[in-house]
Amino acid sequence: GAVVSQHPSWVICKSGTSVKIECRSLDFQATTMFWYRQFPKQSLMLMATSNEGSKATYEQGVEKDKFLINHASLTLSTLTVTSAHPEDSSFYICSARDILGQYNEQFFGPGTRLTVL
Amino acid sequence: GENVEQHPSTLSVQEGDSAVIKCTYSDSASNYFPWYKQELGKRPQLIIDIRSNVGEKKDQRIAVTLNKTAKHFSLHITETQPEDSAVYFCAARGRQLTFGSGTQLTVLP
C-alpha cells in the first residue's frame, strides 16, 4: 500500500508555544488529506479536511485559528497548533487519499503524540 | 452528517472462538465501509473493506457483511488468536470517513 509519513512522531512543548506537524504522501499524490485527533481509548475524530491549493474545511467545534492547516502541494499538508495548551495534548493522525488509486483509498500516517506542559 | 455506532465496546473471547463486531450507519449515501485494527500508539491499519455493491467479503479468517437496507455491517473473525487482540474500528464513508467508537478485542489464550 501507499506510504504516509508524519513528522515529528512525538513532541513536548511548553504552554503558549506553537507546534507544526507535517504529513507527507511519499509515493502518491493526494489532493485531499485529513487530520484526526485521538484521545486515549477513544475513536478518531475528524478535525479538518485539507484540500491542496484551497482552504481547509473544519469540522464543527474545531477552532480554525487555533489549528492552522496548509496544504501547499499534492504531497504535503501541515497542521500547526497555535498557542498550545495542556488540553491540546493528544494523538494527531493524518491520512491522505490516493486520487489515482484504483479504489480512491485513504492511508494513515503513523501519528504524532503531542504533549503540552 | 454521518453517524456510526459500534458494538460492543469490549469483547473477550477464548482463543479459537469467533468474534463479531457490529456497526450501524445513518447516511444512506455512504458507499465504502472499511475496518481498521489499531494497536496502542500506532496508526489504524486497514484489515478489510467492503463497498456498497457487495454484500459480503472474506479474507482468510476475516469476513465483513453489509446490509444496505438495514444500514448495518459486521466484522467476523474466526479462529481467533492472541495477536488479534487490539482495538477495531469500523468506518463509513459518504462525504468523509466517519469512525465508530471502537471495540477492544481481547483474545484469551
Short mmCIF file of N, CA and C in Angstrom, two decimals, chain A residues 3-5 34 36 38 41-46 49 57 59 91 93 97 103-106 108-111 113, chain B residues 6 32 36 38 40-46 49 51 87 89-90 93-102 104:
data_model
loop_
_atom_site.label_atom_id
_atom_site.label_comp_id
_atom_site.label_asym_id
_atom_site.label_seq_id
_atom_site.Cartn_x
_atom_site.Cartn_y
_atom_site.Cartn_z
N VAL A 3 2.36 4.93 1.18
CA VAL A 3 3.00 5.31 2.43
C VAL A 3 2.73 6.77 2.76
N VAL A 4 2.32 6.99 3.99
CA VAL A 4 2.12 8.34 4.51
C VAL A 4 3.01 8.50 5.73
N SER A 5 3.80 9.57 5.73
CA SER A 5 4.67 9.81 6.87
C SER A 5 4.19 11.03 7.64
N PHE A 34 -6.55 14.46 5.46
CA PHE A 34 -7.45 14.60 6.61
C PHE A 34 -6.63 14.61 7.90
N TYR A 36 -6.95 14.02 11.98
CA TYR A 36 -7.75 13.44 13.05
C TYR A 36 -7.05 13.67 14.39
N GLN A 38 -7.07 11.92 18.34
CA GLN A 38 -7.50 10.74 19.07
C GLN A 38 -7.06 10.84 20.53
N LYS A 41 -7.94 5.69 24.35
CA LYS A 41 -9.07 4.76 24.39
C LYS A 41 -10.32 5.32 23.74
N GLN A 42 -10.14 6.25 22.85
CA GLN A 42 -11.29 6.80 22.12
C GLN A 42 -11.09 6.68 20.62
N SER A 43 -12.12 7.02 19.90
CA SER A 43 -12.08 6.90 18.45
C SER A 43 -11.36 8.08 17.81
N LEU A 44 -11.18 7.98 16.50
CA LEU A 44 -10.57 9.08 15.75
C LEU A 44 -11.66 10.10 15.42
N MET A 45 -11.37 11.33 15.76
CA MET A 45 -12.31 12.41 15.49
C MET A 45 -11.74 13.28 14.38
N LEU A 46 -12.49 13.41 13.31
CA LEU A 46 -12.04 14.24 12.20
C LEU A 46 -12.02 15.71 12.62
N THR A 49 -10.59 18.72 6.88
CA THR A 49 -10.21 18.17 5.58
C THR A 49 -9.37 19.20 4.87
N THR A 57 -11.37 22.62 5.26
CA THR A 57 -12.74 22.57 5.78
C THR A 57 -12.69 22.00 7.18
N GLU A 59 -14.28 20.78 10.87
CA GLU A 59 -15.48 20.19 11.46
C GLU A 59 -16.02 21.11 12.55
N PHE A 91 -3.16 12.63 20.46
CA PHE A 91 -2.51 11.91 19.36
C PHE A 91 -3.15 12.43 18.07
N ILE A 93 -3.39 12.31 14.01
CA ILE A 93 -3.12 11.40 12.89
C ILE A 93 -3.62 12.04 11.59
N ARG A 97 -5.67 10.67 0.78
CA ARG A 97 -6.43 9.88 -0.17
C ARG A 97 -5.68 9.81 -1.49
N TYR A 103 -9.09 2.35 -5.99
CA TYR A 103 -10.27 2.48 -5.16
C TYR A 103 -10.30 3.76 -4.36
N ASN A 104 -9.47 4.72 -4.75
CA ASN A 104 -9.51 6.01 -4.06
C ASN A 104 -9.36 5.81 -2.56
N GLU A 105 -8.42 4.97 -2.16
CA GLU A 105 -8.27 4.60 -0.76
C GLU A 105 -7.63 5.70 0.07
N GLN A 106 -7.76 5.55 1.36
CA GLN A 106 -7.23 6.51 2.32
C GLN A 106 -6.19 5.81 3.19
N PHE A 108 -3.20 6.11 6.30
CA PHE A 108 -2.92 6.85 7.53
C PHE A 108 -1.43 7.01 7.79
N GLY A 109 -1.10 8.17 8.36
CA GLY A 109 0.25 8.36 8.85
C GLY A 109 0.39 7.68 10.20
N PRO A 110 1.61 7.63 10.73
CA PRO A 110 1.87 6.93 11.99
C PRO A 110 1.43 7.70 13.22
N GLY A 111 1.06 8.96 13.05
CA GLY A 111 0.58 9.73 14.18
C GLY A 111 1.67 10.54 14.86
N ARG A 113 2.36 12.26 18.68
CA ARG A 113 1.94 12.40 20.07
C ARG A 113 2.37 13.78 20.56
N GLN B 6 -21.03 1.61 17.02
CA GLN B 6 -20.30 0.35 17.03
C GLN B 6 -20.53 -0.36 18.35
N TYR B 32 -18.71 3.13 1.18
CA TYR B 32 -17.46 2.44 1.43
C TYR B 32 -17.34 2.22 2.93
N TYR B 36 -10.70 -1.15 10.56
CA TYR B 36 -9.31 -0.90 10.93
C TYR B 36 -8.99 -1.60 12.24
N GLN B 38 -6.24 -1.20 15.30
CA GLN B 38 -5.28 -0.25 15.84
C GLN B 38 -4.68 -0.78 17.12
N LEU B 40 -2.01 -0.10 20.32
CA LEU B 40 -1.78 1.06 21.18
C LEU B 40 -0.66 1.95 20.62
N GLY B 41 -0.98 3.22 20.41
CA GLY B 41 0.02 4.18 19.96
C GLY B 41 0.41 4.07 18.50
N LYS B 42 -0.30 3.22 17.76
CA LYS B 42 0.05 3.02 16.35
C LYS B 42 -1.07 3.57 15.45
N ARG B 43 -0.77 3.60 14.17
CA ARG B 43 -1.77 4.06 13.22
C ARG B 43 -2.82 2.99 12.98
N PRO B 44 -4.01 3.38 12.58
CA PRO B 44 -5.01 2.38 12.19
C PRO B 44 -4.55 1.65 10.94
N GLN B 45 -4.76 0.36 10.94
CA GLN B 45 -4.39 -0.44 9.77
C GLN B 45 -5.64 -1.04 9.16
N LEU B 46 -5.79 -0.84 7.88
CA LEU B 46 -6.94 -1.40 7.17
C LEU B 46 -6.81 -2.91 7.13
N ASP B 49 -12.26 -4.25 3.80
CA ASP B 49 -13.25 -3.23 3.47
C ASP B 49 -14.29 -3.83 2.54
N ARG B 51 -17.56 -2.52 -0.27
CA ARG B 51 -18.24 -1.42 -0.95
C ARG B 51 -19.72 -1.73 -1.06
N VAL B 87 -7.69 -2.86 19.25
CA VAL B 87 -8.93 -2.11 19.10
C VAL B 87 -9.31 -2.11 17.63
N PHE B 89 -11.89 -0.61 14.70
CA PHE B 89 -12.81 0.47 14.35
C PHE B 89 -13.49 0.17 13.03
N CYS B 90 -14.78 0.38 13.00
CA CYS B 90 -15.47 0.40 11.71
C CYS B 90 -15.54 1.85 11.25
N ARG B 93 -17.94 5.77 4.80
CA ARG B 93 -17.55 6.96 4.03
C ARG B 93 -18.69 7.40 3.11
N GLY B 94 -19.14 8.61 3.38
CA GLY B 94 -20.03 9.29 2.47
C GLY B 94 -19.25 10.50 1.97
N ARG B 95 -19.52 11.65 2.53
CA ARG B 95 -18.74 12.84 2.22
C ARG B 95 -17.34 12.72 2.83
N GLN B 96 -17.27 12.07 3.96
CA GLN B 96 -15.98 11.90 4.65
C GLN B 96 -16.02 10.57 5.38
N LEU B 97 -14.88 10.17 5.89
CA LEU B 97 -14.80 8.90 6.61
C LEU B 97 -15.13 9.15 8.07
N THR B 98 -16.17 8.50 8.55
CA THR B 98 -16.58 8.64 9.95
C THR B 98 -16.36 7.32 10.66
N PHE B 99 -15.71 7.39 11.81
CA PHE B 99 -15.34 6.19 12.54
C PHE B 99 -16.37 5.84 13.62
N GLY B 100 -16.49 4.56 13.88
CA GLY B 100 -17.22 4.10 15.04
C GLY B 100 -16.38 4.33 16.28
N SER B 101 -16.93 4.00 17.43
CA SER B 101 -16.29 4.30 18.70
C SER B 101 -15.23 3.28 19.09
N GLY B 102 -15.15 2.19 18.37
CA GLY B 102 -14.10 1.21 18.63
C GLY B 102 -14.53 0.06 19.51
N GLN B 104 -12.60 -2.93 21.87
CA GLN B 104 -11.38 -3.53 22.41
C GLN B 104 -11.58 -5.03 22.43
#
